[in-house]
PDB file of C-alpha atoms in Angstrom:
ATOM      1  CA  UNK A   1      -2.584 -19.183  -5.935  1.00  0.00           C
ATOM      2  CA  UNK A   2      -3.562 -15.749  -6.959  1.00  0.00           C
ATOM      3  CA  UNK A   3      -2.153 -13.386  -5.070  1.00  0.00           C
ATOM      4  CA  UNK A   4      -4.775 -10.588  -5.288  1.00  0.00           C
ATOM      5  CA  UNK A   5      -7.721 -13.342  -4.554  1.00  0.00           C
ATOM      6  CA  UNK A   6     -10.246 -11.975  -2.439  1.00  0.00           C
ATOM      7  CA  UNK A   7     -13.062 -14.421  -0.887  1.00  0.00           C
ATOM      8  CA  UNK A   8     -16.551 -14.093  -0.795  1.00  0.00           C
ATOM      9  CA  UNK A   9     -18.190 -13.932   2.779  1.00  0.00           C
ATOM     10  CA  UNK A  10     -21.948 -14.767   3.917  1.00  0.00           C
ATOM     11  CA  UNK A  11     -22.560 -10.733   3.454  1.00  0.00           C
ATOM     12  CA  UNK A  12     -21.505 -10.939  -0.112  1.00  0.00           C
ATOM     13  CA  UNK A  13     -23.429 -13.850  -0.961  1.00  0.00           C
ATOM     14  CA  UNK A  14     -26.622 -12.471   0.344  1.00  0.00           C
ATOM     15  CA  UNK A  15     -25.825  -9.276  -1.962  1.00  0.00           C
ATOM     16  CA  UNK A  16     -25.441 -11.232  -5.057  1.00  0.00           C
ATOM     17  CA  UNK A  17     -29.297 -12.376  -3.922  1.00  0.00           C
ATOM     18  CA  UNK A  18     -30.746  -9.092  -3.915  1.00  0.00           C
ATOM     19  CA  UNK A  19     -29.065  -8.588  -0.101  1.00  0.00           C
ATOM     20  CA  UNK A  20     -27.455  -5.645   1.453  1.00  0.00           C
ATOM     21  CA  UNK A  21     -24.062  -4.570   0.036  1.00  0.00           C
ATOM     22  CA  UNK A  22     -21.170  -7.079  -0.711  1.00  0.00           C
ATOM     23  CA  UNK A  23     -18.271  -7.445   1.826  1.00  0.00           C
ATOM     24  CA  UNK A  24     -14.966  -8.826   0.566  1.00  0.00           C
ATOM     25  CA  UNK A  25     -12.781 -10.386   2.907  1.00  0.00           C
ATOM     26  CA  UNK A  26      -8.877 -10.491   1.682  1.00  0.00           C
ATOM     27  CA  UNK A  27      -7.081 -14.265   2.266  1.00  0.00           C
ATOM     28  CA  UNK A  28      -4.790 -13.631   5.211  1.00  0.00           C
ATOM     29  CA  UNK A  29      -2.204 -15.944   3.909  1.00  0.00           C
ATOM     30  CA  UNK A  30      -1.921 -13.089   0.479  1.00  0.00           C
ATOM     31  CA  UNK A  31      -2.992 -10.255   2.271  1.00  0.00           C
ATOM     32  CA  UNK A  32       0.406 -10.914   4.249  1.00  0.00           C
ATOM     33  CA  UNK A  33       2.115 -10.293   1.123  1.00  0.00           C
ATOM     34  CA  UNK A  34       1.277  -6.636   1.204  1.00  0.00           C
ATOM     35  CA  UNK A  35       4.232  -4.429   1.277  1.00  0.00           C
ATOM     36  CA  UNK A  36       7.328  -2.266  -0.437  1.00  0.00           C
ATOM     37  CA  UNK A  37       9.109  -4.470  -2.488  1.00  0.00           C
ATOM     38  CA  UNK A  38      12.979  -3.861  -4.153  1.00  0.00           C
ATOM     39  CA  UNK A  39      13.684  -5.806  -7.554  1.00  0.00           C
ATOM     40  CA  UNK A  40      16.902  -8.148  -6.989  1.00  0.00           C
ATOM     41  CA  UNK A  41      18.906  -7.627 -10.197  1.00  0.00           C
ATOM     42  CA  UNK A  42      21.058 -10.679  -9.494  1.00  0.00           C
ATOM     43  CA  UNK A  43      17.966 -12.926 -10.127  1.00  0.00           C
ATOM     44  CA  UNK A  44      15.556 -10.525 -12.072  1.00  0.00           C
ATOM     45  CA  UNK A  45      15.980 -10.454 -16.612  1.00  0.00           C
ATOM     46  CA  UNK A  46      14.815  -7.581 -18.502  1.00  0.00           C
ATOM     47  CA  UNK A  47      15.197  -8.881 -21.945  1.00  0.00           C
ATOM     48  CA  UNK A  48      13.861  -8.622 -25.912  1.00  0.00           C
ATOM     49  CA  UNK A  49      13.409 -10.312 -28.749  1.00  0.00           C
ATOM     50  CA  UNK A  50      13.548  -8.390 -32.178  1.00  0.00           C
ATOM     51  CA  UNK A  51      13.371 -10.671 -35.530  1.00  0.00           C
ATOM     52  CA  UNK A  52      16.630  -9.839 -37.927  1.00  0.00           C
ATOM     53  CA  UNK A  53      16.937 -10.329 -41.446  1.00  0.00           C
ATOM     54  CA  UNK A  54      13.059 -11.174 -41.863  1.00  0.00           C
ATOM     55  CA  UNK A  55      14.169 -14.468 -41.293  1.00  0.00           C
ATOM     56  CA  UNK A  56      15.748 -15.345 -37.395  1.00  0.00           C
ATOM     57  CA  UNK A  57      15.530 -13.557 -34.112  1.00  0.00           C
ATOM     58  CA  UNK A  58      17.996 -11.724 -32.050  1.00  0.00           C
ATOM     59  CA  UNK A  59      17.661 -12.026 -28.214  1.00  0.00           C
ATOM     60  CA  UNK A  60      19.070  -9.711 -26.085  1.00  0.00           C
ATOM     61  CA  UNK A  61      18.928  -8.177 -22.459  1.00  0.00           C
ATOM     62  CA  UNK A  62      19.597  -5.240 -20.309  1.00  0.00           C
ATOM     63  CA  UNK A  63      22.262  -6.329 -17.662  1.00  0.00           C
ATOM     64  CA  UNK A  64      21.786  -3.330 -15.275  1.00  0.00           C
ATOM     65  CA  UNK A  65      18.222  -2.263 -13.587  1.00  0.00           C
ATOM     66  CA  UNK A  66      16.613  -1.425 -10.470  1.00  0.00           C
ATOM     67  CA  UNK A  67      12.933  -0.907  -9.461  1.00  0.00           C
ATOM     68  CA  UNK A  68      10.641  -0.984  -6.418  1.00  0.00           C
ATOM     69  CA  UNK A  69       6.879  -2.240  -6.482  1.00  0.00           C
ATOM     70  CA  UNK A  70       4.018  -1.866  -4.001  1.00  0.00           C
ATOM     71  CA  UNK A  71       1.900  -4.978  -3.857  1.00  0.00           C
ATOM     72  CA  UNK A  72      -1.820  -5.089  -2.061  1.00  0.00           C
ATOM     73  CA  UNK A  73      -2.785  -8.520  -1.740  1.00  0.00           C
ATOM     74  CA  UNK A  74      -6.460  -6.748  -0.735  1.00  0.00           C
ATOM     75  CA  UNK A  75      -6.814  -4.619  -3.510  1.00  0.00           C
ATOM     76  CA  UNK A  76      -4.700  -4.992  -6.869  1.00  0.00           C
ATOM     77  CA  UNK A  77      -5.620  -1.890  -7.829  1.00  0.00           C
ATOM     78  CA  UNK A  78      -3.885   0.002  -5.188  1.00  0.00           C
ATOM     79  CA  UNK A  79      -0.629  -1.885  -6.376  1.00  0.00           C
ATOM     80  CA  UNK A  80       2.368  -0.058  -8.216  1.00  0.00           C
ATOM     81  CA  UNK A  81       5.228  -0.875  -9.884  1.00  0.00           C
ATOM     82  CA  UNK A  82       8.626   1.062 -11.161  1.00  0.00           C
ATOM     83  CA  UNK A  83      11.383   0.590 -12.980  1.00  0.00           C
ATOM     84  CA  UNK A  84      14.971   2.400 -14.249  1.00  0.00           C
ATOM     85  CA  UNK A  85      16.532   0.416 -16.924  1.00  0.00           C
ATOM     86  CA  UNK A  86      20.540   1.572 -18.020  1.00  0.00           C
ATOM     87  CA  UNK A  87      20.791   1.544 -21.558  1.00  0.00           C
ATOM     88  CA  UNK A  88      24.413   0.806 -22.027  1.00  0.00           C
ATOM     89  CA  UNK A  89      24.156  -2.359 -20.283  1.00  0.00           C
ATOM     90  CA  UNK A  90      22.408  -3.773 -23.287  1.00  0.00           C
ATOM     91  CA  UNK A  91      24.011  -7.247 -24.376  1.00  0.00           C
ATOM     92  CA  UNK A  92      23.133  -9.336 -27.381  1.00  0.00           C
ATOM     93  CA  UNK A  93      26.530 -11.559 -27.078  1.00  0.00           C
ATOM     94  CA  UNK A  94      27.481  -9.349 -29.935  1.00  0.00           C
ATOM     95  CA  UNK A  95      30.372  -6.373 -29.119  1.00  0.00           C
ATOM     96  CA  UNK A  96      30.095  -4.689 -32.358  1.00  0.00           C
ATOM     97  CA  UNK A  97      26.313  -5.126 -32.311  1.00  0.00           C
ATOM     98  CA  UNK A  98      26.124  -4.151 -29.136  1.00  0.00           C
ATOM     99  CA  UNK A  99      27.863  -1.069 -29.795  1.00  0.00           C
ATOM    100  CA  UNK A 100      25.421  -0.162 -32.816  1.00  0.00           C
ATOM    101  CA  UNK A 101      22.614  -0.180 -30.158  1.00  0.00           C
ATOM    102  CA  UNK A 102      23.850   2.086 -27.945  1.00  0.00           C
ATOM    103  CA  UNK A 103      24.736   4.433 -30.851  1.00  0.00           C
ATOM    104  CA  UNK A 104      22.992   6.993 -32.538  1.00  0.00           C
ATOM    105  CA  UNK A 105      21.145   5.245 -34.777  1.00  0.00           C
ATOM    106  CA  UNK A 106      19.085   3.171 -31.880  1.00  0.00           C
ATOM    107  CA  UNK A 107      18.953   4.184 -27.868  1.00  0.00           C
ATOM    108  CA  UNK A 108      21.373   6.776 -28.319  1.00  0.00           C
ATOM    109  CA  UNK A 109      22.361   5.771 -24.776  1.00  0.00           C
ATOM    110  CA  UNK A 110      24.899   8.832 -23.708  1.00  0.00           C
ATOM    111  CA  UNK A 111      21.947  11.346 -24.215  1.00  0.00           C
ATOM    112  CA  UNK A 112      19.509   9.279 -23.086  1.00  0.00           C
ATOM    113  CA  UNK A 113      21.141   6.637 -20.596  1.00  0.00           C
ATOM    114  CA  UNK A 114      17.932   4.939 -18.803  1.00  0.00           C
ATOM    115  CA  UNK A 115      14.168   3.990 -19.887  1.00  0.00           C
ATOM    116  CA  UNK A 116      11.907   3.583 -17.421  1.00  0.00           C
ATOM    117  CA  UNK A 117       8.173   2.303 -16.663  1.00  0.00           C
ATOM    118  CA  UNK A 118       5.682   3.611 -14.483  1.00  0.00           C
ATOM    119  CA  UNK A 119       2.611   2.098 -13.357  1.00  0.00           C
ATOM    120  CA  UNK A 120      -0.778   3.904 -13.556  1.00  0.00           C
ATOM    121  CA  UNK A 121      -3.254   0.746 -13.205  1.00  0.00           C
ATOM    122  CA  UNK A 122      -3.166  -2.829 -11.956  1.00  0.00           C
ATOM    123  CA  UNK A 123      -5.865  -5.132 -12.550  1.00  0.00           C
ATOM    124  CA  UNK A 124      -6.436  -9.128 -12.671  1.00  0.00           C
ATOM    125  CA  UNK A 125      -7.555 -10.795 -15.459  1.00  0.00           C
ATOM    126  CA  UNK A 126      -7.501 -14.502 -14.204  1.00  0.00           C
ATOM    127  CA  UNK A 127      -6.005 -16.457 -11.669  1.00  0.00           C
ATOM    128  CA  UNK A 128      -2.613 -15.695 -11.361  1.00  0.00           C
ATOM    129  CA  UNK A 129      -2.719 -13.068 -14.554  1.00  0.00           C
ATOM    130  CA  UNK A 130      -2.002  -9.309 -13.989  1.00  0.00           C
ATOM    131  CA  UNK A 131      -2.361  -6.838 -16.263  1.00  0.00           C
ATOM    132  CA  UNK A 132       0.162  -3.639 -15.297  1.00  0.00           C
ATOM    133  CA  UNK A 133      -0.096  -0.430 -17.318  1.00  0.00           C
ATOM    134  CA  UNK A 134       1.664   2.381 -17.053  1.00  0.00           C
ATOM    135  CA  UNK A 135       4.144   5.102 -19.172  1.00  0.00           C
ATOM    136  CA  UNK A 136       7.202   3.930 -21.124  1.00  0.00           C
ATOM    137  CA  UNK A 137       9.973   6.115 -21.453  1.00  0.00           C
ATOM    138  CA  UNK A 138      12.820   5.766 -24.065  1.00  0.00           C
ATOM    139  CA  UNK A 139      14.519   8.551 -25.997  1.00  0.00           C
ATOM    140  CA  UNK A 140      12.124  11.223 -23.728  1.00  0.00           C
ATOM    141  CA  UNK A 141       8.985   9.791 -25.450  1.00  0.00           C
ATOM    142  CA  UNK A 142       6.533   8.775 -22.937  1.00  0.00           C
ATOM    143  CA  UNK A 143       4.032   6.451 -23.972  1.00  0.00           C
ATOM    144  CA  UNK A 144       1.799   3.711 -22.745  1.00  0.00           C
ATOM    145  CA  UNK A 145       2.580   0.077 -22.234  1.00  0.00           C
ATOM    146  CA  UNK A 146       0.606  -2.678 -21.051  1.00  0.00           C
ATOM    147  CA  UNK A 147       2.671  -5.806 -19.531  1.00  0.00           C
ATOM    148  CA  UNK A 148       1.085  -8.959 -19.090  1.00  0.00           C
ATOM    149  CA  UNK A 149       2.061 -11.075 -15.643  1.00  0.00           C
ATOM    150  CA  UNK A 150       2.465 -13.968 -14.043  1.00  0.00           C
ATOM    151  CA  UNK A 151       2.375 -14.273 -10.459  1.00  0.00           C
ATOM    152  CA  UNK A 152       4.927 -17.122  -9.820  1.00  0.00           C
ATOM    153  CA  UNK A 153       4.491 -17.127  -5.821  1.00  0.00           C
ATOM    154  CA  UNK A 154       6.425 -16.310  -2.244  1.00  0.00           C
ATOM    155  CA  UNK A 155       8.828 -17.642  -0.712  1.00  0.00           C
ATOM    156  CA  UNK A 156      11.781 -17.094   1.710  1.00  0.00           C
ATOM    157  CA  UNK A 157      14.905 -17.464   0.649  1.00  0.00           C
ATOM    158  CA  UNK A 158      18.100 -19.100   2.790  1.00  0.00           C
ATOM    159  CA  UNK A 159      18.695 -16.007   4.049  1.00  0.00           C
ATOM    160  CA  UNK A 160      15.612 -15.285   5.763  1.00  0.00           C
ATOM    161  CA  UNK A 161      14.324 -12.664   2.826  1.00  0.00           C
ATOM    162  CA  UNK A 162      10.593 -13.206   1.604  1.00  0.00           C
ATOM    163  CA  UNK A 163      10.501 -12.652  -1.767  1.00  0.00           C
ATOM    164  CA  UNK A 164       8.116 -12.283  -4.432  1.00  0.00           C
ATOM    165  CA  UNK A 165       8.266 -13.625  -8.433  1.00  0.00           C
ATOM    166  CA  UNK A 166       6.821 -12.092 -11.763  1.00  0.00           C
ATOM    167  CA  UNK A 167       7.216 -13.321 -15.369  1.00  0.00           C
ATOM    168  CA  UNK A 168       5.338 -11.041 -18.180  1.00  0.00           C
ATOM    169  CA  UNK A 169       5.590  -9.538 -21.686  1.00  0.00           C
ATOM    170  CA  UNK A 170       5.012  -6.745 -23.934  1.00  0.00           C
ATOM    171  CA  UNK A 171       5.249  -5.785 -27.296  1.00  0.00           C
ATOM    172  CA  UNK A 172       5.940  -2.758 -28.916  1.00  0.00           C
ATOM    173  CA  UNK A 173       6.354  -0.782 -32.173  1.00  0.00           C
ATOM    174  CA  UNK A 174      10.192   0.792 -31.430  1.00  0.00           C
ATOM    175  CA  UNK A 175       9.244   3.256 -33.915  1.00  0.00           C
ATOM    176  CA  UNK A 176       6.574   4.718 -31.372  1.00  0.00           C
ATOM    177  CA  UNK A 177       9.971   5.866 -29.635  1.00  0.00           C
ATOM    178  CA  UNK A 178      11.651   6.994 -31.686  1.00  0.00           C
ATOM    179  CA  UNK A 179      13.765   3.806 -32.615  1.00  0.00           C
ATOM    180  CA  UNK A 180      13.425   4.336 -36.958  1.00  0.00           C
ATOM    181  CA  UNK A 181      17.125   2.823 -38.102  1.00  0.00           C
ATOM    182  CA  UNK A 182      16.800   0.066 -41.200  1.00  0.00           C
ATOM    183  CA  UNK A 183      18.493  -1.163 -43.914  1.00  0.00           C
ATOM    184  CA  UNK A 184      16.549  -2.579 -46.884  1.00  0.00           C
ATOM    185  CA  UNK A 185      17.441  -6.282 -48.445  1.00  0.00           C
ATOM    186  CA  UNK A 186      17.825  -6.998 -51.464  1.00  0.00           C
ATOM    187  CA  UNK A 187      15.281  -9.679 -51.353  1.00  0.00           C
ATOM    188  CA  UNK A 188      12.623  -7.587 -49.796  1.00  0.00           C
ATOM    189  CA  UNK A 189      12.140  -6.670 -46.224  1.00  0.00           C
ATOM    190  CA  UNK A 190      14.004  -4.501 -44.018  1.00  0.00           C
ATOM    191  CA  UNK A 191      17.184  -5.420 -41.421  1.00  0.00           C
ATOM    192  CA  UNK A 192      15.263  -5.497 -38.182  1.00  0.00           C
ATOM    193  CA  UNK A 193      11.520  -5.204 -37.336  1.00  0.00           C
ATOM    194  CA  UNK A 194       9.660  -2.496 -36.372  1.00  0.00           C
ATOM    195  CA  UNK A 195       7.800  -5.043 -33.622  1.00  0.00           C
ATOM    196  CA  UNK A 196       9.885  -5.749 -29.644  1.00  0.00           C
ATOM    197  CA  UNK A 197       8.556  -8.595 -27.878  1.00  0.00           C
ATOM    198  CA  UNK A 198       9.643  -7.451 -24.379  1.00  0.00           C
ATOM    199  CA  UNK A 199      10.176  -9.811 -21.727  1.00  0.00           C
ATOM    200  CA  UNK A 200      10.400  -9.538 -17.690  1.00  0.00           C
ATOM    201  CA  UNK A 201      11.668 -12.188 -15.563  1.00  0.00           C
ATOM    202  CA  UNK A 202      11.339 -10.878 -11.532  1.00  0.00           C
ATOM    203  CA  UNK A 203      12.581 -11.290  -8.302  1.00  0.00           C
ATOM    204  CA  UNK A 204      11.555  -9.016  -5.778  1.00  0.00           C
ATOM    205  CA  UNK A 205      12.746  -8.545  -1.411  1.00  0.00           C
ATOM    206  CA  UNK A 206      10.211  -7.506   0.582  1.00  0.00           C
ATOM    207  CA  UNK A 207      11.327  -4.522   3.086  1.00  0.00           C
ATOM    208  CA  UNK A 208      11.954  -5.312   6.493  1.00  0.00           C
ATOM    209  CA  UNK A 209       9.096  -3.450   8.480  1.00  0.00           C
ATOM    210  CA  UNK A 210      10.618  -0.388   9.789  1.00  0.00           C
ATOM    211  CA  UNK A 211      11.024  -0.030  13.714  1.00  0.00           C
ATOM    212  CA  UNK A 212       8.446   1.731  15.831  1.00  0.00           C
TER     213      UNK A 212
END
């Protein structure tokens, strides 16, 4: 079920014959979707994978984020999305590695403590399949990213809460940010890769409609 599907009505039809202008109804069942939306960290993942060593890859994630998005289930385009990410919550089950990351040589995280993403377009590709761009911030570079989505569907929760779901990815160069650390090996190669695959696993609460 897409959730920015629009249907075609007897108006449009006629247009795509040489008739009078198309007319695009939204489906009532996604166009109730439409709404402010808060991320639920508790069930959302913003994670990475970087390859190590030339040879294996290291996974980590960011434990502690927040982020809002707007969602049009008439018109994707008027969607938005935004997210603050806090650097020292990065975890790759390694202290001392962990550590490293949030030092100097990588995020740097007591100068610069969050990265965030802002949308600038939405757009489907496909079915379910979103396309989000927007500016990436890390290290006060601002750049663009593109994140590809998956709309997983609605649904509300035991608690009465409706409730949106996204999985997507990206991939970077960390170097575009700033991110230049390495080590050479002996064998050839550097420590860790210039290429992020970024990943984004989320969980969104619709807002309760706010009283007249």
């Amino acid at each position: 079920m897409a959730l920015f599907h629009r249907k075609r009505t007897e108006t449009a039809d006629r247009a795509a014959h040489g008739g009078t202008a198309a007319v695009l109804d939204a489906d009532p069942a996604l166009a109730a979707l439409t709404g402010d939306y808060t991320v639920d960290p508790a069930h959302s993942s913003i994670g990475f994978t970087v390859r190590h060593a030339m040879v294996t890859n290291v996974r980590g994630a960011f434990g502690e984020h927040e982020g809002t998005l707007h969602l049009d289930g008439a018109d994707p385009a008027r969607s938005s999305a935004s997210l603050d990410v806090t650097i020292a919550s990065i975890d790759t089950g390694i202290a001392d590695r962990d550590g490293h990351l949030r030092g100097g040589d990588f995020f740097d995280a007591d100068t610069f403590p969050l990265m965030t993403f802002r949308s600038t377009a939405v757009e489907q590709v496909g079915g379910d399949r979103y396309r989000v761009t927007g500016d990436l911030t890390l290290k006060d570079v601002t750049k663009p990213l593109t994140i590809d989505l998956e709309f997983n569907g609605s649904a509300t929760d035991v608690y009465g809460a409706e409730r949106v779901g996204f999985e997507g990815s990206a991939e970077i160069l960390r170097s575009d940010w700033g991110l230049t650390w390495n080590a050479a090996l002996e064998t050839g190669g550097v420590m860790v890769s210039d290429k992020v695959k970024l990943t984004f696993d989320i969980s969104a609460v619709k807002a309760a409609p706010e009283a007249a």
